[in-house]
Short mmCIF file of N, CA and C in Angstrom, two decimals:
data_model
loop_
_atom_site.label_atom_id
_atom_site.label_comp_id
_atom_site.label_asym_id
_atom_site.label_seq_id
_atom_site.Cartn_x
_atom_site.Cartn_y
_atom_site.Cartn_z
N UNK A 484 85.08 62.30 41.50
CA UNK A 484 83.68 62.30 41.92
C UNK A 484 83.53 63.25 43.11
N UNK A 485 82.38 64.28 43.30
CA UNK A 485 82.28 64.97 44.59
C UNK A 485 81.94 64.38 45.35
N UNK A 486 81.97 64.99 46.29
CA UNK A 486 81.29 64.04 48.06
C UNK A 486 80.66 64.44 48.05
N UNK A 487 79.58 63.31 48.84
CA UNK A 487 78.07 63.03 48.75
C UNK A 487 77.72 64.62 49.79
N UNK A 488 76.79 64.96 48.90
CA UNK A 488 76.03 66.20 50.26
C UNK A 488 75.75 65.60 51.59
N UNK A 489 75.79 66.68 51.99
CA UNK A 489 75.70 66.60 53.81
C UNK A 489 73.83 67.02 54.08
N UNK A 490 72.90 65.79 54.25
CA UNK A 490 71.98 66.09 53.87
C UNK A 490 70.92 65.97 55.33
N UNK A 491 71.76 66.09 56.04
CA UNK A 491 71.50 65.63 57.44
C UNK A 491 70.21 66.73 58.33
N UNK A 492 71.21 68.40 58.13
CA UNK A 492 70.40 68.83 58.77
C UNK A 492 69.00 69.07 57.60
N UNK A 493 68.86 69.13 56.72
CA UNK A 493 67.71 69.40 56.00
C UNK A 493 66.66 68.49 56.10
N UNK A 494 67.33 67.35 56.15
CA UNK A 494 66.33 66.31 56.48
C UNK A 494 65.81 65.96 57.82
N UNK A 495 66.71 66.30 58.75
CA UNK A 495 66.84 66.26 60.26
C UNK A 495 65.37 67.26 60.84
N UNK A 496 65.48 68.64 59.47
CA UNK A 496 64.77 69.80 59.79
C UNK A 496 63.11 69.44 59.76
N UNK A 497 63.12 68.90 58.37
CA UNK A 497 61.66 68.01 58.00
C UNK A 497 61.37 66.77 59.06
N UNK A 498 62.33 65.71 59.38
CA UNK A 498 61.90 64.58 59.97
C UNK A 498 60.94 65.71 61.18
N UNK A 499 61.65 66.62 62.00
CA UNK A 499 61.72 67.29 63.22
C UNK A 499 60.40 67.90 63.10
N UNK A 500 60.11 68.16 61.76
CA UNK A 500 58.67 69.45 61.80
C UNK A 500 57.59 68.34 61.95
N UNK A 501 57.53 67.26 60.97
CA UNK A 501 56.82 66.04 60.80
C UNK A 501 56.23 65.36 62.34
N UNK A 502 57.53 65.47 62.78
CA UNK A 502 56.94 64.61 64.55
C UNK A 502 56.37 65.61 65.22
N UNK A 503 56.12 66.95 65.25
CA UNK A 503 56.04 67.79 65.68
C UNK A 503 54.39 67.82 65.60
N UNK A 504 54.25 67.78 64.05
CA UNK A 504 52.92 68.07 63.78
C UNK A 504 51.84 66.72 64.14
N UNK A 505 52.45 65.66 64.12
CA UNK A 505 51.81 64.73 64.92
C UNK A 505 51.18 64.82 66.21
N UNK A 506 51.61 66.09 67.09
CA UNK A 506 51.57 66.01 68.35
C UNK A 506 50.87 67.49 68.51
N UNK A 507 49.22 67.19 68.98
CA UNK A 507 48.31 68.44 68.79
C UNK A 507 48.63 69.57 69.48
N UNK A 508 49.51 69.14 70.88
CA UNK A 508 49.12 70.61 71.66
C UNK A 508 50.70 71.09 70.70
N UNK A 509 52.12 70.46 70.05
CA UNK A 509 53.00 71.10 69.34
C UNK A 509 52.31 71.72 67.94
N UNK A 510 51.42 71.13 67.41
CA UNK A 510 51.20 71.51 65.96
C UNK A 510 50.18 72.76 66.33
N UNK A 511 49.75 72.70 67.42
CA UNK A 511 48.84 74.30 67.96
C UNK A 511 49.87 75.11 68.10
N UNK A 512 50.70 75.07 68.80
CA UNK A 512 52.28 76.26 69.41
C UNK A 512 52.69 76.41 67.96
N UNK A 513 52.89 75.84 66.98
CA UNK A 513 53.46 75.80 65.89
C UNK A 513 52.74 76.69 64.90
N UNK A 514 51.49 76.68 65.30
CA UNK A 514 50.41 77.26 64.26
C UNK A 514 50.45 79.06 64.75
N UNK A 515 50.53 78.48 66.56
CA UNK A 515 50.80 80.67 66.73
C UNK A 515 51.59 80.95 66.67
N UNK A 516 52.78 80.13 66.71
CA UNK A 516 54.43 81.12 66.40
C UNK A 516 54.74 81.11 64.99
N UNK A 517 53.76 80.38 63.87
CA UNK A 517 54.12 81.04 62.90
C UNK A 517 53.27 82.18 63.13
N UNK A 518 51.81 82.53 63.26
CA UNK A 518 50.63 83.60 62.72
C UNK A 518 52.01 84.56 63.34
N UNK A 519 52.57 84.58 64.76
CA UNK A 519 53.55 85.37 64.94
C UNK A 519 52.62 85.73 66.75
N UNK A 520 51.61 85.03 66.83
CA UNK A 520 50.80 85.05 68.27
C UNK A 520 51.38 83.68 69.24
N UNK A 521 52.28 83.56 69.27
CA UNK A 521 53.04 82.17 69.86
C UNK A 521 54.08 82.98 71.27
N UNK A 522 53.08 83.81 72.22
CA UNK A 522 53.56 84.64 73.31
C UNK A 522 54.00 83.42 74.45
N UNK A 523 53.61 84.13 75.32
CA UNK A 523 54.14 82.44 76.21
C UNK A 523 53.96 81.39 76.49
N UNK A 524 54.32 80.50 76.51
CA UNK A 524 53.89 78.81 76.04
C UNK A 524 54.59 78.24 77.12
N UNK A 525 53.76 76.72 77.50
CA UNK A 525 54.32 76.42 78.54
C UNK A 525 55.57 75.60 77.68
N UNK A 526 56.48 75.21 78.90
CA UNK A 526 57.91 74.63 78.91
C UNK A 526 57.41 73.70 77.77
N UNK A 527 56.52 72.53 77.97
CA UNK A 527 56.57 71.03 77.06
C UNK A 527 56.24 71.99 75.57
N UNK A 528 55.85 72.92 75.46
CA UNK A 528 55.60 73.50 73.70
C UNK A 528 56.86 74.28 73.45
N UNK A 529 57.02 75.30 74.26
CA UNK A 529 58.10 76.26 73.87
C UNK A 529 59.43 75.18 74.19
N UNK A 530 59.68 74.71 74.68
CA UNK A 530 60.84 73.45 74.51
C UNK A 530 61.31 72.86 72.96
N UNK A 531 59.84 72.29 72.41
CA UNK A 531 60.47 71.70 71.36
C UNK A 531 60.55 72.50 70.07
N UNK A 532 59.62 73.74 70.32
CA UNK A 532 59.63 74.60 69.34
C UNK A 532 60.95 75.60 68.87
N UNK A 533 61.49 75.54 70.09
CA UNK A 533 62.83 76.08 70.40
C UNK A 533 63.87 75.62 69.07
N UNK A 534 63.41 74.53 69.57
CA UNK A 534 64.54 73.44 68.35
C UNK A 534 64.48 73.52 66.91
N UNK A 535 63.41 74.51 66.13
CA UNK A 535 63.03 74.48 65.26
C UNK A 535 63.73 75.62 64.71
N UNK A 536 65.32 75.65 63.86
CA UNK A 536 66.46 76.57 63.91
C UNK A 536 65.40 77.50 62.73
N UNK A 537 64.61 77.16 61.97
CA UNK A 537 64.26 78.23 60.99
C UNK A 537 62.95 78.82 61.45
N UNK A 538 62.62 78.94 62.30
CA UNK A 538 61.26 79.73 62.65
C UNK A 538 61.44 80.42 64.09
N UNK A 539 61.56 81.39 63.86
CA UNK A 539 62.01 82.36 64.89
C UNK A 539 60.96 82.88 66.09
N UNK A 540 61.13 83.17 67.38
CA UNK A 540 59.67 83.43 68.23
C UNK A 540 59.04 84.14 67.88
N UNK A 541 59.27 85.34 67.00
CA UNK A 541 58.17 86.32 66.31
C UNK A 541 57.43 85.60 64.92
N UNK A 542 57.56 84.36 64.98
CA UNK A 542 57.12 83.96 63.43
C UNK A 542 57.78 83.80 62.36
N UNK A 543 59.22 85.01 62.18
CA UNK A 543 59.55 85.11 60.87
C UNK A 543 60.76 83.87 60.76
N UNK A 544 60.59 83.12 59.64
CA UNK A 544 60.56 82.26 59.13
C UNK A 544 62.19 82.37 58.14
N UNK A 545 63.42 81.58 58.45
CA UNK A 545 64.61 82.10 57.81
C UNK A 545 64.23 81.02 56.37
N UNK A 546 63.92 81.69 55.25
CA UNK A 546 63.58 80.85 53.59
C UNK A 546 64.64 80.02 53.21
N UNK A 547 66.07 80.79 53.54
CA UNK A 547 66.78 79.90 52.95
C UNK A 547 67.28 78.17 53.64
N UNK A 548 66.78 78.60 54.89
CA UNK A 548 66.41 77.16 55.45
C UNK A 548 65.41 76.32 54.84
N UNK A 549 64.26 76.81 54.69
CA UNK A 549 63.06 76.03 54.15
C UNK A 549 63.47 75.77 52.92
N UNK A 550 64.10 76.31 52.20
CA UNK A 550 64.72 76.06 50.47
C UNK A 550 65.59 75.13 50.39
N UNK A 551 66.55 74.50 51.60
CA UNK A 551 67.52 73.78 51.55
C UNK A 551 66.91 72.36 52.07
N UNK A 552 65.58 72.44 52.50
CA UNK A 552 64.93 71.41 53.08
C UNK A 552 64.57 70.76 52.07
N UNK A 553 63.42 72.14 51.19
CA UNK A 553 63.04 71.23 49.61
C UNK A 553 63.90 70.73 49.00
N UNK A 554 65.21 71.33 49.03
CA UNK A 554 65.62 70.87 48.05
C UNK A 554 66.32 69.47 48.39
N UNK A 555 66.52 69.26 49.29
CA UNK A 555 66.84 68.16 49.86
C UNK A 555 65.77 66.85 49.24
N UNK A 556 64.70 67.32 49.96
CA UNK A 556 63.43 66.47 49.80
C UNK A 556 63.47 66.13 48.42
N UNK A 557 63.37 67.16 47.79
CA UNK A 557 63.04 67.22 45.81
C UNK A 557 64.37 66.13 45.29
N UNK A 558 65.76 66.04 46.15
CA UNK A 558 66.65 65.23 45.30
C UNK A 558 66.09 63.93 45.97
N UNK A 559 66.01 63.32 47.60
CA UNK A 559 65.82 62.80 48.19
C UNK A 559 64.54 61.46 47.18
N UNK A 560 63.95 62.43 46.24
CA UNK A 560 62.94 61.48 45.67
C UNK A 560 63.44 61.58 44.04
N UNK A 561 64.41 61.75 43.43
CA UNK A 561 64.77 61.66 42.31
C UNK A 561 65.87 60.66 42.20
N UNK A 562 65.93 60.24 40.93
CA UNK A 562 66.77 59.35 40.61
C UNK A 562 68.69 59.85 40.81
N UNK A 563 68.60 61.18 41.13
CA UNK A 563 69.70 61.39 41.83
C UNK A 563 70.27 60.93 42.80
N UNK A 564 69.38 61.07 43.78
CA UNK A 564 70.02 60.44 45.31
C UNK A 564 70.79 59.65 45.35
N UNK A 565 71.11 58.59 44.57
CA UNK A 565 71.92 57.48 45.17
C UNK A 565 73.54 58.45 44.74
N UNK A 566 73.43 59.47 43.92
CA UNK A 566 74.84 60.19 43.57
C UNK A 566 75.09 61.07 44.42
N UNK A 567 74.24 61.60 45.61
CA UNK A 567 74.42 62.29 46.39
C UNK A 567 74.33 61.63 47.79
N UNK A 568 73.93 60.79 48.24
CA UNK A 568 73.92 60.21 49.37
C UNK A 568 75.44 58.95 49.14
N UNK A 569 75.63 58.92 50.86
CA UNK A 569 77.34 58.15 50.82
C UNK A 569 76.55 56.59 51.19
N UNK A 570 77.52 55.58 50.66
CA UNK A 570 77.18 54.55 51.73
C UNK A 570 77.51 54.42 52.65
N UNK A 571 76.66 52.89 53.14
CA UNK A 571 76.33 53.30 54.77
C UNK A 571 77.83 52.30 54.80
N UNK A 572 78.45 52.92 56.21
CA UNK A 572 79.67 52.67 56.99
C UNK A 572 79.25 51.55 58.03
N UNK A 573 78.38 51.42 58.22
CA UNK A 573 77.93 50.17 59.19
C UNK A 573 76.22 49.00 59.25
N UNK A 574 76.32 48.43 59.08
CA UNK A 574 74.89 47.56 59.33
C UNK A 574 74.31 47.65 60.52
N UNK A 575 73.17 47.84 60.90
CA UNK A 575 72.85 47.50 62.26
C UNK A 575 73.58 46.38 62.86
N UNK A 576 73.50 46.17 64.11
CA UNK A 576 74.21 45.06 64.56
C UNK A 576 73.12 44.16 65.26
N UNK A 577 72.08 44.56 65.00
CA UNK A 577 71.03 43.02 65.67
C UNK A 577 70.64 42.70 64.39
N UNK A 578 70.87 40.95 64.96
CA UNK A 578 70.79 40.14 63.08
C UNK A 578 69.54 40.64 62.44
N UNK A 579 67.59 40.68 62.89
CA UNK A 579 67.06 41.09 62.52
C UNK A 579 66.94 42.40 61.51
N UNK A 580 67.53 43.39 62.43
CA UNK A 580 67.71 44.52 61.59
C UNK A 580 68.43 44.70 60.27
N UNK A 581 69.70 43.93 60.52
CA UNK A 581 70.67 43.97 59.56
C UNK A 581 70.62 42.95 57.91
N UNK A 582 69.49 42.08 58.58
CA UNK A 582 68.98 41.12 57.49
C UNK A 582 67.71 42.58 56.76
N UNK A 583 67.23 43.03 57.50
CA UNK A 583 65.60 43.46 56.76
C UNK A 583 67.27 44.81 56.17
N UNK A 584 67.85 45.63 56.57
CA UNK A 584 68.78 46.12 56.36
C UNK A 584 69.68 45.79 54.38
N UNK A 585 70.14 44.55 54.79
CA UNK A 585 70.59 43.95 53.88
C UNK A 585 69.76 43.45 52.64
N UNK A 586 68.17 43.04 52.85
CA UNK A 586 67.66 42.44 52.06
C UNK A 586 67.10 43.69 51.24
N UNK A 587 66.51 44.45 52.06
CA UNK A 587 66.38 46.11 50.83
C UNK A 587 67.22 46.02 50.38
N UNK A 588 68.75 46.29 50.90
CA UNK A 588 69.66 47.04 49.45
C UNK A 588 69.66 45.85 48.08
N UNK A 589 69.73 44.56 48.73
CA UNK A 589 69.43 43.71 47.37
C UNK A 589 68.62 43.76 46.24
N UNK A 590 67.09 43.89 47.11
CA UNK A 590 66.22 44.18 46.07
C UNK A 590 66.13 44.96 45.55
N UNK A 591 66.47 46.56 45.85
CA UNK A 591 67.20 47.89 45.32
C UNK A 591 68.20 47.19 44.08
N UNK A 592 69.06 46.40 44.37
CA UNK A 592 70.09 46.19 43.46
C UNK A 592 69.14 45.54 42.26
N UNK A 593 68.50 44.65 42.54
CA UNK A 593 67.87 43.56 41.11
C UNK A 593 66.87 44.44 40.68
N UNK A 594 66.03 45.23 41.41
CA UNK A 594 65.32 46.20 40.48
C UNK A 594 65.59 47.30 39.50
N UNK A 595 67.10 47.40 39.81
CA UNK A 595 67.56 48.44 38.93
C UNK A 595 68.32 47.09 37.64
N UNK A 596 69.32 46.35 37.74
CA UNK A 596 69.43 45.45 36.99
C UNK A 596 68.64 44.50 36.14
N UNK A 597 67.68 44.41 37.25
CA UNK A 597 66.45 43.48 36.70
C UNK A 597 65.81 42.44 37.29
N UNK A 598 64.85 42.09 37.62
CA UNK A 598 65.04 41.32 38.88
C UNK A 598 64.50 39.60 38.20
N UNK A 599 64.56 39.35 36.90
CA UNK A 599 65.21 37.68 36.49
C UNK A 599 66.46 37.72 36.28
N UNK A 600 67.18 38.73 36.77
CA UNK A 600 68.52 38.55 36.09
C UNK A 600 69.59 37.59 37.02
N UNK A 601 69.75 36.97 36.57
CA UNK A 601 71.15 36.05 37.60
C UNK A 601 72.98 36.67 37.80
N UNK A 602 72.98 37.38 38.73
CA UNK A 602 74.78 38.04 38.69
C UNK A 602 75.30 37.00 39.66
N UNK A 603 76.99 37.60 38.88
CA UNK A 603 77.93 36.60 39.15
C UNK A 603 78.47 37.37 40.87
N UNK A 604 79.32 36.41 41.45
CA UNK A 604 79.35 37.28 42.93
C UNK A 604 80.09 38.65 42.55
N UNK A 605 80.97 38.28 41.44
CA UNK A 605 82.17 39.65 40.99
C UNK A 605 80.57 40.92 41.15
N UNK A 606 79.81 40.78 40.39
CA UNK A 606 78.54 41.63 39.84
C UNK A 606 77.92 41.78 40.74
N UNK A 607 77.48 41.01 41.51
CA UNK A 607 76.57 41.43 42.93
C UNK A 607 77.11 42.00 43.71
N UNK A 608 78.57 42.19 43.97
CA UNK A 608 79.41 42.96 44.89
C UNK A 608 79.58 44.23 44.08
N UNK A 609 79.53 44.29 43.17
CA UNK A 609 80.22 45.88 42.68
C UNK A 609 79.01 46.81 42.77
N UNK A 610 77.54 45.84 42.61
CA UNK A 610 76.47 46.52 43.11
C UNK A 610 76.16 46.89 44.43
N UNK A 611 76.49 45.80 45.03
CA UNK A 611 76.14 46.35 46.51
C UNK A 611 77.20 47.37 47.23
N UNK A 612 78.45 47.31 46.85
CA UNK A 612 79.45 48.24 46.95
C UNK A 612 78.90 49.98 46.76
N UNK A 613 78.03 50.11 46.06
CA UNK A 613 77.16 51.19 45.52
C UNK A 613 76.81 51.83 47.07
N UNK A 614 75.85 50.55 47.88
CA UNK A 614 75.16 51.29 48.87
C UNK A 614 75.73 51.19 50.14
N UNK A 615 76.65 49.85 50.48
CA UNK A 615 77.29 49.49 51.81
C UNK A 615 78.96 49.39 51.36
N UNK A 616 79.95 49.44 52.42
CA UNK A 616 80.77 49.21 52.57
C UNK A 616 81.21 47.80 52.96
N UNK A 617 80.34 47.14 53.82
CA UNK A 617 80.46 45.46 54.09
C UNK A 617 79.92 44.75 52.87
N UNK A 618 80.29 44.69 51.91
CA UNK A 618 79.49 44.07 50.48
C UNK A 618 79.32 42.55 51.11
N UNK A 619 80.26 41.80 51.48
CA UNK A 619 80.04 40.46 52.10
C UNK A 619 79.26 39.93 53.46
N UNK A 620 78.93 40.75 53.82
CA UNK A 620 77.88 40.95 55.61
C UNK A 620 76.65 41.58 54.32
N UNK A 621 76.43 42.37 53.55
CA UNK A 621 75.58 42.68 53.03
C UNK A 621 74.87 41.58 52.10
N UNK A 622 75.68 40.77 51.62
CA UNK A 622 75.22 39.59 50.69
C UNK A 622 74.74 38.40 51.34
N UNK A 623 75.52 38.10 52.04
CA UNK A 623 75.29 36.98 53.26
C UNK A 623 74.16 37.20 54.04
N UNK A 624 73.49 38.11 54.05
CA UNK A 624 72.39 38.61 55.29
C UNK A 624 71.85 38.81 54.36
N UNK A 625 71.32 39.07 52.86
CA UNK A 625 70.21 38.93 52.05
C UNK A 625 69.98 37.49 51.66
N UNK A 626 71.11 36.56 51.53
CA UNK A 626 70.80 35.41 51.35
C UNK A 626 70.07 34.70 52.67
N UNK A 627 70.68 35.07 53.87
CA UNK A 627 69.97 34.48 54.74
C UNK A 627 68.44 34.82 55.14
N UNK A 628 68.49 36.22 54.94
CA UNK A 628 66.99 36.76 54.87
C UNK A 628 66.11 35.79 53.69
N UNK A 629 66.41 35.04 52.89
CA UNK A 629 65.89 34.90 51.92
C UNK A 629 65.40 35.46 50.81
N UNK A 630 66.14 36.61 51.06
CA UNK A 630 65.68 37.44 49.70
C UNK A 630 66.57 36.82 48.42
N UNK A 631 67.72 36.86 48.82
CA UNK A 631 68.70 36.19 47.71
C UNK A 631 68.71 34.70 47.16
N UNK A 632 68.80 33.90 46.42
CA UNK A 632 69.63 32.44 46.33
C UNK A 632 70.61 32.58 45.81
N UNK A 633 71.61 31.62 46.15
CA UNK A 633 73.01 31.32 45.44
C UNK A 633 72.87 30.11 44.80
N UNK A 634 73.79 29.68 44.25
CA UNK A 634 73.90 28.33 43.54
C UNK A 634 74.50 27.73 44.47
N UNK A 635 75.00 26.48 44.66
CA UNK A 635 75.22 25.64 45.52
C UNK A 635 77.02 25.82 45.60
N UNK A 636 77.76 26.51 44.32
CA UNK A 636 78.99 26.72 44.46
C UNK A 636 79.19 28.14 45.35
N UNK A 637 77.98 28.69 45.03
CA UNK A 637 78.23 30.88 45.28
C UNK A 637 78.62 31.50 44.76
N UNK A 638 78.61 31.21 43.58
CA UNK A 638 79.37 31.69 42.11
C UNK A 638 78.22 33.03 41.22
N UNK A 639 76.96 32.83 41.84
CA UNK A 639 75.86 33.61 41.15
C UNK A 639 75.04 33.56 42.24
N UNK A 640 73.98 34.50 41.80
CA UNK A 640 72.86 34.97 42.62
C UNK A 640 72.22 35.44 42.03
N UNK A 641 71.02 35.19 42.66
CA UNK A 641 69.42 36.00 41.71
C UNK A 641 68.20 36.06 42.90
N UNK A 642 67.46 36.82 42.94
CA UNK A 642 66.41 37.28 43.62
C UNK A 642 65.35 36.11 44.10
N UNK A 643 65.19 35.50 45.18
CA UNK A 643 64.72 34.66 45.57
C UNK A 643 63.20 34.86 45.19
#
C-alpha cells in the first residue's frame, strides 16, 4: 500500500487564504497584491500576506501551487480520501474533545456499513483501525459519548 499523501501544506495553503479573506482590511491587501497594486502596506497586512508562499509581491501567482491545493481539495471531498489520508496517531486528550472525536469516527464507521447493522467487537475494531490507532480509547469514548451501545457482555455494538 503507498503512504498516505502529505496533504498538509495544500490544505494549510487554503485553510490560510480562507482566514484571510474573513478579515476585510487582509482580503483588501489581498485584492491589490493580486491586481499587482499591493505597494506598501502597513506591517498588520503585509505581515500576513507575506505568508502566502504562492502569491508573490508583484501579484504573480506560482499555478502549480494553486493546482496542488485543488487538487488536494478535489480528493479531500471524494470517496478517495480515506486512501490517502493516515490515521490519526493520537486523540485529543480532554475527555470532551476526544468523545465528540471518537463518536464521529463511529458514526463514519456505521454509515459506511450501515447504520442498523450490529458488529461484533472483532468488526468494530478492524473498522475503527481504518481511522485511529487507539481502536480501544476510540470505542470506549463512542460508547461513552453515547453514540455507541454494547450488549451487556461487549461482544457487539450498534449505533445508539
Amino acid at each position: 500500500m503507498s503512504t498516505p499523501r502529505d496533504l498538509s501544506t495544500p490544505l494549510g495553503r487554503a485553510r490560510m487564504l480562507f482566514a484571510m479573506l474573513s478579515v476585510p482590511k487582509l482580503r483588501e491587501g489581498l485584492g491589490a497584491r493580486l491586481l499587482g497594486t499591493g505597494g506598501a502596506q502597513s506591517p498588520d497586512v503585509a505581515g500576513p500576506l507575506s505568508r502566502l508562499d504562492w502569491l508573490g509581491a508583484d501579484g504573480e501567482v506560482d499555478l502549480p501551487a494553486l493546482q496542488e491545493v485543488t487538487d488536494a481539495l478535489t480528493l479531500m471531498r471524494s470517496s478517495e480520501a480515506i486512501l490517502e489520508v493516515g490515521r490519526l496517531d493520537g486523540i485529543p486528550v480532554k475527555t470532551e474533545e476526544s468523545r465528540e472525536v471518537s463518536g464521529r469516527i463511529a458514526r463514519i464507521v456505521f454509515e459506511r456499513v450501515g447504520r442498523e447493522r450490529v458488529l461484533t467487537e472483532a468488526e468494530l475494531n478492524a473498522a475503527i483501525a481504518m481511522f485511529a490507532a487507539d481502536v480501544a480509547l476510540v470505542r470506549r469514548d463512542a460508547v461513552d459519548a453515547g453514540v455507541l451501545a454494547r450488549t451487556a457482555d461487549g461482544t457487539a455494538y450498534r449505533l445508539a
